[in-house]
Short mmCIF file of C-alpha atoms in Angstrom, two decimals:
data_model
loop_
_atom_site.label_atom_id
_atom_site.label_comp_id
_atom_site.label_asym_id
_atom_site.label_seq_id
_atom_site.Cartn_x
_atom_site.Cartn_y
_atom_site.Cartn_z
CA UNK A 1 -0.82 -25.15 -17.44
CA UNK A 2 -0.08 -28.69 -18.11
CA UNK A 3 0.15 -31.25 -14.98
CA UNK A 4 3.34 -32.00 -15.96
CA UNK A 5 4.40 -27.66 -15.65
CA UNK A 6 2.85 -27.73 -12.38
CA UNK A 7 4.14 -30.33 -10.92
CA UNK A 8 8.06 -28.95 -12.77
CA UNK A 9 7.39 -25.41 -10.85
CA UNK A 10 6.05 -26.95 -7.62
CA UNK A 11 9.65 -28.89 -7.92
CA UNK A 12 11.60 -25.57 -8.86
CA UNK A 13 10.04 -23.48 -6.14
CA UNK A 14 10.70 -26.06 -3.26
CA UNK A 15 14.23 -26.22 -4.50
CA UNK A 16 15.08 -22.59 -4.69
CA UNK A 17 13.48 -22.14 -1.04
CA UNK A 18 15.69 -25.07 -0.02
CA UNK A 19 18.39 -23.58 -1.09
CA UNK A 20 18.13 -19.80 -0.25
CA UNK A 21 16.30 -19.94 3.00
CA UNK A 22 17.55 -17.58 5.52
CA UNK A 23 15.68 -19.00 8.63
CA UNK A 24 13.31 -15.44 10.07
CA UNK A 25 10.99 -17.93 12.51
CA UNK A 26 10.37 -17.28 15.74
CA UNK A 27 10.80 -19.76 18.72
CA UNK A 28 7.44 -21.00 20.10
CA UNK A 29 8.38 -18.32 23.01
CA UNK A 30 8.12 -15.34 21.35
CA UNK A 31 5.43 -16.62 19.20
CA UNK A 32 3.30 -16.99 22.39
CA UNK A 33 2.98 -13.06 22.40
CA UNK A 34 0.77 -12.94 19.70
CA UNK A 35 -2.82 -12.98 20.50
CA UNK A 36 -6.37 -11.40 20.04
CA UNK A 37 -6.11 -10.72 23.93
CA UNK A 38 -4.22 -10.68 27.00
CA UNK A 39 -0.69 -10.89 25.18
CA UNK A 40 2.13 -7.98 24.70
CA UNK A 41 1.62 -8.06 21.28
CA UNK A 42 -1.31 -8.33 18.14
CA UNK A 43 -1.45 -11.05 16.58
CA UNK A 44 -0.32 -8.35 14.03
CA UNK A 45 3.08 -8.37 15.99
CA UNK A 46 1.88 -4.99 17.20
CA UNK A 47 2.93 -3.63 20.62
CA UNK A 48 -0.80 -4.00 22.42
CA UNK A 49 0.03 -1.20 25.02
CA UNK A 50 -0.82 2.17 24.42
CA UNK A 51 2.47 4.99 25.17
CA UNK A 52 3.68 6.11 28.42
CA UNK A 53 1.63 9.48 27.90
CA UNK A 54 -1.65 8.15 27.08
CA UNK A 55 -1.71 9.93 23.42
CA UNK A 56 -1.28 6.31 22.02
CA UNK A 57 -4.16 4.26 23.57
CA UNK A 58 -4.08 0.28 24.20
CA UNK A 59 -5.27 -1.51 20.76
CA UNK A 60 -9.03 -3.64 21.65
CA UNK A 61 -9.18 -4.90 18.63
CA UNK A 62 -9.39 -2.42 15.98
CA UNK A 63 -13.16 -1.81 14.70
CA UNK A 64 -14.99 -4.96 14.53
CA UNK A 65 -18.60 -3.81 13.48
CA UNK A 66 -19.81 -1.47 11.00
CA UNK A 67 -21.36 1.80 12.36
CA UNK A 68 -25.36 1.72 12.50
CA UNK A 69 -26.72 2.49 9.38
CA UNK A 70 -23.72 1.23 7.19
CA UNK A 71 -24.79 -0.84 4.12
CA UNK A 72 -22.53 -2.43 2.11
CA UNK A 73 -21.33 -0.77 -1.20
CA UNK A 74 -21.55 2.65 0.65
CA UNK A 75 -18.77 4.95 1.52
CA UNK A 76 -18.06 3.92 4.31
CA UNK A 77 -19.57 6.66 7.28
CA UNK A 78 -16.82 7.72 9.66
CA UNK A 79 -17.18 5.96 12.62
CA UNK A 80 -15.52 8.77 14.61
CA UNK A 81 -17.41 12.16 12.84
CA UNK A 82 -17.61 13.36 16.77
CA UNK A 83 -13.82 13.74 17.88
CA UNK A 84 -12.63 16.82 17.80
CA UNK A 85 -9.20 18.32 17.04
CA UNK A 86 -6.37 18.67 19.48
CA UNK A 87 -4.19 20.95 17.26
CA UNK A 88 -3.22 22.36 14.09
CA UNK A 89 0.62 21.94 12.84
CA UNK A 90 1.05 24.87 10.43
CA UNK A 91 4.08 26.21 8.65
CA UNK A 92 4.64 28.70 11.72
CA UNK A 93 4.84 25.95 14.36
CA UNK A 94 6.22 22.63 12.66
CA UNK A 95 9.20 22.87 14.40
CA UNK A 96 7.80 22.19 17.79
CA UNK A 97 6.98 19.13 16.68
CA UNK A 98 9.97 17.96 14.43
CA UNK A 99 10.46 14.42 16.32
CA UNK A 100 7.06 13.24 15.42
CA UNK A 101 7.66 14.58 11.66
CA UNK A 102 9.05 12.82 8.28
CA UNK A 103 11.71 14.67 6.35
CA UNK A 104 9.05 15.13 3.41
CA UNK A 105 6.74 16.51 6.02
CA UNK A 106 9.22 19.15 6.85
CA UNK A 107 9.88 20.17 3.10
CA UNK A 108 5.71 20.28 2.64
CA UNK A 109 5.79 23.02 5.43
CA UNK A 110 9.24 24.36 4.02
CA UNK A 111 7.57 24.58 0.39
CA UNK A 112 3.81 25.18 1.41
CA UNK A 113 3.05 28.15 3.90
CA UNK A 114 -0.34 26.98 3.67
CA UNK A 115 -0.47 23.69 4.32
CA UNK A 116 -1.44 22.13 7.51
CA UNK A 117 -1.69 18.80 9.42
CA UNK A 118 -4.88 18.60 11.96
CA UNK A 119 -4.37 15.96 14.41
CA UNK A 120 -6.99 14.38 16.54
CA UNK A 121 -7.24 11.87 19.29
CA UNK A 122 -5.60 8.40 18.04
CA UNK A 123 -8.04 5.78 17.22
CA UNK A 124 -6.34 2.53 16.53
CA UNK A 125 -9.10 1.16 14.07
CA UNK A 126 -6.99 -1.42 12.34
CA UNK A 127 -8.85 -5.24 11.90
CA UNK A 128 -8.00 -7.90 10.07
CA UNK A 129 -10.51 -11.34 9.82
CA UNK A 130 -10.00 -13.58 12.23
CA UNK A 131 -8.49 -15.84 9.96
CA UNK A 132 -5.78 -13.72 8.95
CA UNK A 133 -4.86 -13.37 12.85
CA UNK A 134 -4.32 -17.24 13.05
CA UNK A 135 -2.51 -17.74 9.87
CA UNK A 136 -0.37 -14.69 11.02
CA UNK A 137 0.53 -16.50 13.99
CA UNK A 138 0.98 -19.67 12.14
CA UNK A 139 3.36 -17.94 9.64
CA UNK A 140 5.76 -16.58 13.08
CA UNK A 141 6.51 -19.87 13.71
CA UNK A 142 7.33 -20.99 10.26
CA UNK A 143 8.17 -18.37 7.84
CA UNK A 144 11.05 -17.30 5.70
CA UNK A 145 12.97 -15.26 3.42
CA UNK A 146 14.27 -16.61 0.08
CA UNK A 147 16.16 -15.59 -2.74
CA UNK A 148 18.53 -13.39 -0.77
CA UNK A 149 15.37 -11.31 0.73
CA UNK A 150 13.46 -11.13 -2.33
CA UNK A 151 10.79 -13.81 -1.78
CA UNK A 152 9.03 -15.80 0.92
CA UNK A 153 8.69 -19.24 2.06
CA UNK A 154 6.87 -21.52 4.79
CA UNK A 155 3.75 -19.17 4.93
CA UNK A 156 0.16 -19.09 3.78
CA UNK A 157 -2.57 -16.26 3.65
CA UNK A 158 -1.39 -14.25 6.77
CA UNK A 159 1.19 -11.97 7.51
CA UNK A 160 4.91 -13.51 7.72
CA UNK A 161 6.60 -11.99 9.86
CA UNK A 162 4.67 -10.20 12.38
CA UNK A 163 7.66 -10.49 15.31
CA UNK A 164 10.71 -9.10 13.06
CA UNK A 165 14.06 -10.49 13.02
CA UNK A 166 17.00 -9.10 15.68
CA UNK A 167 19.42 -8.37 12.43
CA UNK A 168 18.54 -4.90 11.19
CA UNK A 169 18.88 -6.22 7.53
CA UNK A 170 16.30 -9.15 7.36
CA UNK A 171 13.81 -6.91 9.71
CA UNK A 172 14.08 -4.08 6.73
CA UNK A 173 13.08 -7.07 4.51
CA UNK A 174 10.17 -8.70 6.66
CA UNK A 175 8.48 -5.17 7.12
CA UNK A 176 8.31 -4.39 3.55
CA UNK A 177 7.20 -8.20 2.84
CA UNK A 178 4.75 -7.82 5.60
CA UNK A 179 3.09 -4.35 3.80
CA UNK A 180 3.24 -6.29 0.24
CA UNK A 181 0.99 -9.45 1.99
CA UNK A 182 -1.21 -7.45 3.99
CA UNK A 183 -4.67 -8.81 3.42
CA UNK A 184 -6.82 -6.89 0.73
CA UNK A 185 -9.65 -9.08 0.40
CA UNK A 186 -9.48 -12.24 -2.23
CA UNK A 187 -10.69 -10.38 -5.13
CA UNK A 188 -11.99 -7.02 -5.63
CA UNK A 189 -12.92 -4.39 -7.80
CA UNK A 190 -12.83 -0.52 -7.63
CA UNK A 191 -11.93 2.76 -9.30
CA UNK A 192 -8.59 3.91 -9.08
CA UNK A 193 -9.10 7.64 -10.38
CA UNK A 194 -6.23 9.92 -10.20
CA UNK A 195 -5.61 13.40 -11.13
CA UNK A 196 -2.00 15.12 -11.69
CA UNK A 197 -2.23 18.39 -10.17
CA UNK A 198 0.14 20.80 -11.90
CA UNK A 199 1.81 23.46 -9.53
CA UNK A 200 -1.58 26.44 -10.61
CA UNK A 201 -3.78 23.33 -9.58
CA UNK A 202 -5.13 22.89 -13.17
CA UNK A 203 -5.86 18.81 -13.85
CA UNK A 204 -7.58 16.54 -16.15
CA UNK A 205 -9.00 13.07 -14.27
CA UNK A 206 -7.76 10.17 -15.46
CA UNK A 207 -10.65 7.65 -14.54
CA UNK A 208 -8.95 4.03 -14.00
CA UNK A 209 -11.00 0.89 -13.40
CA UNK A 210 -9.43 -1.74 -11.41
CA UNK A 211 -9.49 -6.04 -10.72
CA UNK A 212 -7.99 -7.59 -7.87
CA UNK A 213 -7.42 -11.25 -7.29
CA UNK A 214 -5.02 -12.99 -4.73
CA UNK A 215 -4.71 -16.38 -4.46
CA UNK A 216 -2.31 -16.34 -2.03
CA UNK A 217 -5.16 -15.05 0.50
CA UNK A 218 -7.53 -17.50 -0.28
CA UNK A 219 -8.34 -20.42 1.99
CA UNK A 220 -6.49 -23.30 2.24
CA UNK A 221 -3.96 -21.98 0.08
CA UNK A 222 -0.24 -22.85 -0.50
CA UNK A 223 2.59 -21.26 -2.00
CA UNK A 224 2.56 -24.10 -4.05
CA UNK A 225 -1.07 -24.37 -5.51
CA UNK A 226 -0.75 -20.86 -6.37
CA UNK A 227 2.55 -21.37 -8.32
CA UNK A 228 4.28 -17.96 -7.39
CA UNK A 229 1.42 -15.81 -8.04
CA UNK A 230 0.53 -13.38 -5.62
CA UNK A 231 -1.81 -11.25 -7.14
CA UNK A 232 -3.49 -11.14 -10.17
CA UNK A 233 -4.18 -7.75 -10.98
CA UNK A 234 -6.14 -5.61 -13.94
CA UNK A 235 -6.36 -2.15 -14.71
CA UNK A 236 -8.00 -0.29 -17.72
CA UNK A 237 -7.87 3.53 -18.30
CA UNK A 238 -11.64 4.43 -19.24
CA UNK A 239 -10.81 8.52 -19.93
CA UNK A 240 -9.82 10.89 -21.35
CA UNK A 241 -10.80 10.11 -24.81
CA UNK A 242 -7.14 10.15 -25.62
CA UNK A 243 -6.31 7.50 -23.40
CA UNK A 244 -9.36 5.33 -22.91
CA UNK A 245 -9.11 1.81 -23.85
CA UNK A 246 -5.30 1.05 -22.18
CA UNK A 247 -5.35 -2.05 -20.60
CA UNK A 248 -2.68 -3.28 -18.14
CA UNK A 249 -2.03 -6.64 -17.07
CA UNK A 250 0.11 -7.75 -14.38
CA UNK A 251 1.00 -11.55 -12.65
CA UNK A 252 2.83 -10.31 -8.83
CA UNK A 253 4.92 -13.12 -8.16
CA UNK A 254 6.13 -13.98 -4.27
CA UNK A 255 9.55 -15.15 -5.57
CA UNK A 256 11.30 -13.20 -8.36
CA UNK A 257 14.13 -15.81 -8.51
CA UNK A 258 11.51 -18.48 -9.75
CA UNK A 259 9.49 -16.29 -12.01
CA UNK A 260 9.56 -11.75 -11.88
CA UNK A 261 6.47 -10.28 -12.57
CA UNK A 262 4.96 -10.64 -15.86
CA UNK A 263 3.22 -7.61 -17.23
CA UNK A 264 1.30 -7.40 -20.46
CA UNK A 265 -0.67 -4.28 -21.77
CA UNK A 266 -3.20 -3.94 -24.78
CA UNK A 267 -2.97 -0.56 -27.27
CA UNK A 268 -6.18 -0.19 -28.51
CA UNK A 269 -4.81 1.87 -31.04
CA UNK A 270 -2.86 -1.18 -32.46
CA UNK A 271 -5.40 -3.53 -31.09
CA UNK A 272 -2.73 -6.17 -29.94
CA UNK A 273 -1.43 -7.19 -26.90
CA UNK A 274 2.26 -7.31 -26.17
CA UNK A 275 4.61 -8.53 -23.11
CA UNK A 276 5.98 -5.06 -20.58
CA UNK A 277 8.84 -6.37 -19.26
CA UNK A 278 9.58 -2.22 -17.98
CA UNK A 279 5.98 -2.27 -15.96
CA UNK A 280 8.61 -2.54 -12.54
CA UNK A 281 10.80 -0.33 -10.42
CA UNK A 282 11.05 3.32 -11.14
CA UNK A 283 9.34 3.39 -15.05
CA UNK A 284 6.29 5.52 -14.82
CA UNK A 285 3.29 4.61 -13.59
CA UNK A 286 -0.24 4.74 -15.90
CA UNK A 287 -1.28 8.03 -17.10
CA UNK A 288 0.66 9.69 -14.27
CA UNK A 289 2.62 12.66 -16.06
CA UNK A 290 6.01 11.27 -14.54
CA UNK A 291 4.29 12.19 -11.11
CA UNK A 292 5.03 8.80 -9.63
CA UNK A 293 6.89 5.37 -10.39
CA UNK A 294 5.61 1.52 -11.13
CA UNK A 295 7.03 0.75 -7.75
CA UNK A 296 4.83 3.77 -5.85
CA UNK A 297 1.74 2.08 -6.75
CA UNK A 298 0.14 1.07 -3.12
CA UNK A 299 3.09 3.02 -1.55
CA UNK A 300 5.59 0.33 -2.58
CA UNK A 301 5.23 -3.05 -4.78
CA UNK A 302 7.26 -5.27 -6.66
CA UNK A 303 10.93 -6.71 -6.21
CA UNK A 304 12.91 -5.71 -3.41
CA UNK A 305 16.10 -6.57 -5.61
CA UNK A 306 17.10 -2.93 -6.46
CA UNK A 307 17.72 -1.95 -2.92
CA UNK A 308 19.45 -2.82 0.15
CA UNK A 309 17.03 -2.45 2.81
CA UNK A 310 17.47 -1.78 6.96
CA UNK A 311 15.06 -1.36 9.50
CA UNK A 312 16.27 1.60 11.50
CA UNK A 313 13.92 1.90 14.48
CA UNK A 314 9.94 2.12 15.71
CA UNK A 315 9.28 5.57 16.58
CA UNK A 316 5.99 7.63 17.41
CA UNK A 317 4.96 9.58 14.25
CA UNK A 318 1.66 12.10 12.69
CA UNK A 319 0.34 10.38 10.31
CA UNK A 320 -2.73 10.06 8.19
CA UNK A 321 -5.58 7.71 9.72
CA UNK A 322 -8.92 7.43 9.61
CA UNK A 323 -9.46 9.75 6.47
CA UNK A 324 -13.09 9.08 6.11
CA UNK A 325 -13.85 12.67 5.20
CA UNK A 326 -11.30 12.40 2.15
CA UNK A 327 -13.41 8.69 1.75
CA UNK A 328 -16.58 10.63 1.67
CA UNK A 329 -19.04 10.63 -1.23
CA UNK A 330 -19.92 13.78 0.37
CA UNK A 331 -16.37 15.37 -0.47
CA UNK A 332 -16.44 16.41 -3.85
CA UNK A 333 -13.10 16.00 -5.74
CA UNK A 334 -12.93 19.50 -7.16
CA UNK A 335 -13.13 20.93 -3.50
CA UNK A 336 -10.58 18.64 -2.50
CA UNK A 337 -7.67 19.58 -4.77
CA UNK A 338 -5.81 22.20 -4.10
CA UNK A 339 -2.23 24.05 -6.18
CA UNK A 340 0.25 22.06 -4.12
CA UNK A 341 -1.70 19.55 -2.19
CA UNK A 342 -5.09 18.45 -0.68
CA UNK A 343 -7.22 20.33 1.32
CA UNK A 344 -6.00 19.37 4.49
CA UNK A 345 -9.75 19.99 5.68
CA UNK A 346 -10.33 16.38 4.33
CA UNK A 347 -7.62 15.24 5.93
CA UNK A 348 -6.94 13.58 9.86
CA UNK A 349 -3.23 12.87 11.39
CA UNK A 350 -3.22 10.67 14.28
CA UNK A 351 0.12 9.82 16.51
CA UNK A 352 1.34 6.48 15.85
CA UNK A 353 3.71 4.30 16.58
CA UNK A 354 5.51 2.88 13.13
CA UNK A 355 8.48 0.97 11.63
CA UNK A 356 11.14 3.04 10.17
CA UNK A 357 12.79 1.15 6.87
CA UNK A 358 15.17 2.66 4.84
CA UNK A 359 15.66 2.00 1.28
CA UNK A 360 19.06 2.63 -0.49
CA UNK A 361 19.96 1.19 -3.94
CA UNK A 362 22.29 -1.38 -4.57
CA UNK A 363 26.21 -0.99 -6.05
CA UNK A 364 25.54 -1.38 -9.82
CA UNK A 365 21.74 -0.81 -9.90
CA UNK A 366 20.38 2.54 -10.68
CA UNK A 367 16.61 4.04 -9.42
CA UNK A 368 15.66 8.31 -9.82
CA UNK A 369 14.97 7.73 -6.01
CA UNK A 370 18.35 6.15 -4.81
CA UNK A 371 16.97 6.23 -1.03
CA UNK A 372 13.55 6.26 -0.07
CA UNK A 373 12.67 6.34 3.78
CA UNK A 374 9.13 3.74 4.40
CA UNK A 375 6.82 4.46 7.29
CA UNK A 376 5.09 1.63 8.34
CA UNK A 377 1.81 1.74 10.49
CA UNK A 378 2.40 -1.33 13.60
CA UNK A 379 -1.12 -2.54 13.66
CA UNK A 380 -1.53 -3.11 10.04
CA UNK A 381 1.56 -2.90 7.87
CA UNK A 382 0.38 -0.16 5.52
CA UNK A 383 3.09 1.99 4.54
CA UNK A 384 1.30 5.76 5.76
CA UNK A 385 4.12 7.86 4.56
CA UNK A 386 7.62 7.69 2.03
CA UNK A 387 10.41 10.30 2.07
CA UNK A 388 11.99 10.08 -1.51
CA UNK A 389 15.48 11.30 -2.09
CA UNK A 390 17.24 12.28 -5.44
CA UNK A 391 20.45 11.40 -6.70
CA UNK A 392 22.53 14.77 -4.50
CA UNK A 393 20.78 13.12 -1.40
CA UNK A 394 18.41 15.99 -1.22
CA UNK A 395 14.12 15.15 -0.23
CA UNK A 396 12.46 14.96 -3.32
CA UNK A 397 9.16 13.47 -3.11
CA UNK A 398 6.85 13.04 -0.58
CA UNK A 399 3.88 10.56 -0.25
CA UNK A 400 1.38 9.87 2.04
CA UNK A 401 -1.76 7.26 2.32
CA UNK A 402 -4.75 8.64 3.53
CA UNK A 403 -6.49 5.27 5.13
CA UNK A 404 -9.56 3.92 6.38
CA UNK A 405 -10.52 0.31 7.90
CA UNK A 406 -13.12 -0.82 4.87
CA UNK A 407 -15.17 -2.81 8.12
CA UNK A 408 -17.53 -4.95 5.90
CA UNK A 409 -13.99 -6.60 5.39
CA UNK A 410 -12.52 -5.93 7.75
CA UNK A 411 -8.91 -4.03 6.10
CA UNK A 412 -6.94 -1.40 6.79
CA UNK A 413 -6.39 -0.05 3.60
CA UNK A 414 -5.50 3.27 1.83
CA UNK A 415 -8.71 5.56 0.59
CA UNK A 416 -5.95 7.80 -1.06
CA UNK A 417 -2.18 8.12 -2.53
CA UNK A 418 -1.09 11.17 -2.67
CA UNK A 419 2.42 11.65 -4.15
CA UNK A 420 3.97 15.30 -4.06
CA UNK A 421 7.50 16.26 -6.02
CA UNK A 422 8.76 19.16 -3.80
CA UNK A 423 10.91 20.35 -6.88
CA UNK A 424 8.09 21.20 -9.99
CA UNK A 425 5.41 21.58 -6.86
CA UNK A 426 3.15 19.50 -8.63
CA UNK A 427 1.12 16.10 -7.27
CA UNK A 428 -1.22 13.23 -8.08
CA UNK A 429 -3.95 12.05 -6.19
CA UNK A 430 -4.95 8.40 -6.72
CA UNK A 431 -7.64 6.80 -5.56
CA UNK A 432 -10.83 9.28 -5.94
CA UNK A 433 -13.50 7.52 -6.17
CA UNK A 434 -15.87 9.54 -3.95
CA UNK A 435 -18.25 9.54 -6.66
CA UNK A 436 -18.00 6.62 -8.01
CA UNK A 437 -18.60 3.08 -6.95
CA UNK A 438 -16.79 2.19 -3.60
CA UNK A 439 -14.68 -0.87 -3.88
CA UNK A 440 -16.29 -4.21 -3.72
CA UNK A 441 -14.70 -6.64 -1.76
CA UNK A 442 -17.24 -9.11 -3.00
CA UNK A 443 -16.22 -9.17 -6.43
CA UNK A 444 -16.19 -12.79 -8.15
CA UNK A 445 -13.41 -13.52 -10.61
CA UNK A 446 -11.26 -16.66 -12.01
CA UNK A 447 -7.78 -16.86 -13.29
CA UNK A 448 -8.77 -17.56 -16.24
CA UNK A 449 -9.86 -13.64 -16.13
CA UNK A 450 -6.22 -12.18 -16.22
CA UNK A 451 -4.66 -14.18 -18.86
CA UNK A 452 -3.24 -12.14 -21.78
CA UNK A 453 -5.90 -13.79 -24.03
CA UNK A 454 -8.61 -12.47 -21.97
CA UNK A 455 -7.16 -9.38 -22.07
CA UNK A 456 -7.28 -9.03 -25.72
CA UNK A 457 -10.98 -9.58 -25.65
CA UNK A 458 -11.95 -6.68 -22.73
CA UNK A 459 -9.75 -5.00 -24.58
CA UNK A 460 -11.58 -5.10 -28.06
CA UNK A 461 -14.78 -4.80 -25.94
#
């Protein structure tokens, strides 16, 4: 990009912000309850108290060193193999516990007799670097929204809105803004397998490699610099044979009303690479046999600009945490899939507390999931669980995200997606890479790496 481009975007972008902000900081006040220690909340914007009962302890910090014996480029050993269950939630009992259940949990025991959730004591592992804790608290003090909720402004690297907004509207907003910035390391690579389970629990993996780079995390940083990009982000399908050789290319932006995504994929078939303007909202997502949407990827990505969105409440859920079994290289994938869902022997439900955002879709705009409910874990932003409704208003899908802190980071991060339809009782799993390489968070890469002329050379490589 010429000087003169940048320096024509650098003037478009402060104009736009200028002219849509809807002020979301925080007074110096409120700000001064963020902190690593002795303040009411995070410096996630967390509540730093455990619950009244005890089952929710007091967050110290999330983990902040590896277990002995980890080495990086391992899966990562559970740092809590020794707890023990407290109970079982089972098709028989679910009821019992309906107020700390999603509406898509319900309909999994409603549709599954045998599926279960295990819950064990709550561990609140979630870290972030120190750095991202003081740009966090930076970002409360300055940041906005923009372009009527659909981008951010006045914020760098952290967070933006860890302390949400009073109106229920902008809050609904800042959550899912604060899940889309979470820090995921400034580049990365890592497989992405996924398998689509049909209902008899027949599959064939789809093995996905995947590049990571986000500028807007790295040091020093400005919305500016980084001209709108987010993330930079690269996936090829490797098999089957039928498939190998799709590449994907896509440019996030943080503003849609200065530049939308930009999406380009290569066909090795035609060996050329053309523009995807329909890689966004509810088009299918790679090689997933219609079992999930572009806009499911990482539980929810993209432009906000199809939906009205609300923040309805913080309430104390079971949800999945601290999956390291399901992480394992231990746990082989074939065990781990099951007809309807996945062996809930590799999976751990913990009570949390989380941020309740409802999705509903706009007069005039059209998505298969017209309202989608987003569970959002307090300590880190990662969305945990999605209810997704169809068009009568009736649960549809449900998804969950398996997660584990990635300490050599540290992250809080997903290990797994897995994305049910209650209807065909089918699934897809994404994210099994127990025996492959784990990710690496140390990954070097350039720009210059994701342009669409690079990715006609990997792609005739």
């Amino acid at each position: 990009m010429t000087l003169m481009k940048k320096a024509g975007l650098a003037a478009l972008i402060a104009t736009t912000m200028l002219a849509n902000a809807a002020l979301a900081k925080v007074s110096a006040d409120e700000a001064r309850k963020l902190g690593v220690s002795g303040t009411p909340l995070t410096p996630m914007g967390a509540e730093r108290a455990g619950n009244s009962d005890g089952s929710i302890p007091a967050w110290t910090g999330g983990i902040t060193q590896p277990p002995a014996g980890y080495k990086v480029g391992m899966h990562h050993p559970d740092p809590f193999a020794g707890d023990k269950p407290l109970f079982t939630i089972t098709a028989k009992n679910y009821k019992d516990y309906g107020d700390k259940l999603s509406v898509g949990q319900i309909g999994m025991f409603a549709k599954y007799p045998e599926w279960r959730m295990v819950v064990y004591p709550t561990r609140r592992s979630a870290s972030n670097p120190q750095r991202t804790y003081e740009m966090t608290m930076k970002n409360a003090l300055t940041g906005e929204l923009v372009g009527d909720g659909d981008g951010v402004a006045k914020v760098a690297e952290g967070i933006p809105f860890p302390i949400l907004d009073s109106d229920p509207v902008k809050a609904g907003e800042q959550a899912m803004w604060n899940h889309k910035l979470k820090y995921k390391g400034v580049s990365a690579r890592r497989w992405a397998n996924q398998a689509p389970v049909t209902a008899t629990g027949k599959y064939v993996m789809v093995r996905i490699k995947e590049e990571l780079l986000g500028l807007y995390y790295r040091q020093g940083a400005t919305l500016a610099d980084i001209n709108n990009i987010l993330i930079y982000f690269y996936q090829e399908v490797v098999s089957p044979p039928r498939l190998a050789g799709q590449v994907l290319l896509v440019h996030e932006t943080l503003n849609s009303q200065i530049g939308p995504r930009q999406a380009w994929v290569y066909n090795p078939g035609q060996r050329r690479v053309r523009r995807a303007p329909n890689i966004v909202y509810d088009n299918p997502g790679t090689a997933a046999d219609n079992l999930r949407t572009t806009d499911m990827t990482d539980m929810f990505n993209g432009s906000l600009a199809r939906f009205d969105w609300k923040l309805v409440g913080k309430r104390e859920m079971l949800v999945p945490y601290n999956s390291y079994k399901a992480h394992s290289a231990d746990s082989k994938v074939e065990a781990m899939l099951k007809p309807g869902f996945v062996d809930p022997d590799y999976l751990r439900y913990e009570r949390h507390r989380v941020y309740v955002v409802e999705a509903t879709v706009k007069p005039g705009q059209r998505h298969i999931n017209p309202r989608r409910t987003f569970y959002l874990d307090e300590d880190s932003w990662q969305i945990l669980t999605v209810d997704h409704y169809d068009a009568q208003g009736n649960i549809w899908r449900y998804s969950e995200a398996p997660s584990v802190n990635y300490y050599e980071v540290p992250v809080f991060w997903s290990t797994l997606e897995d994305h049910h339809d209650l209807k065909s009782s089918r699934y897809i799993a994404v994210g099994l890479d127990n025996q492959d390489d784990m990710y690496d968070f140390s990954f070097q890469t350039t720009p210059d790496m994701f342009s669409p002329q690079s990715l006609r050379q990997r792609g005739i490589q």
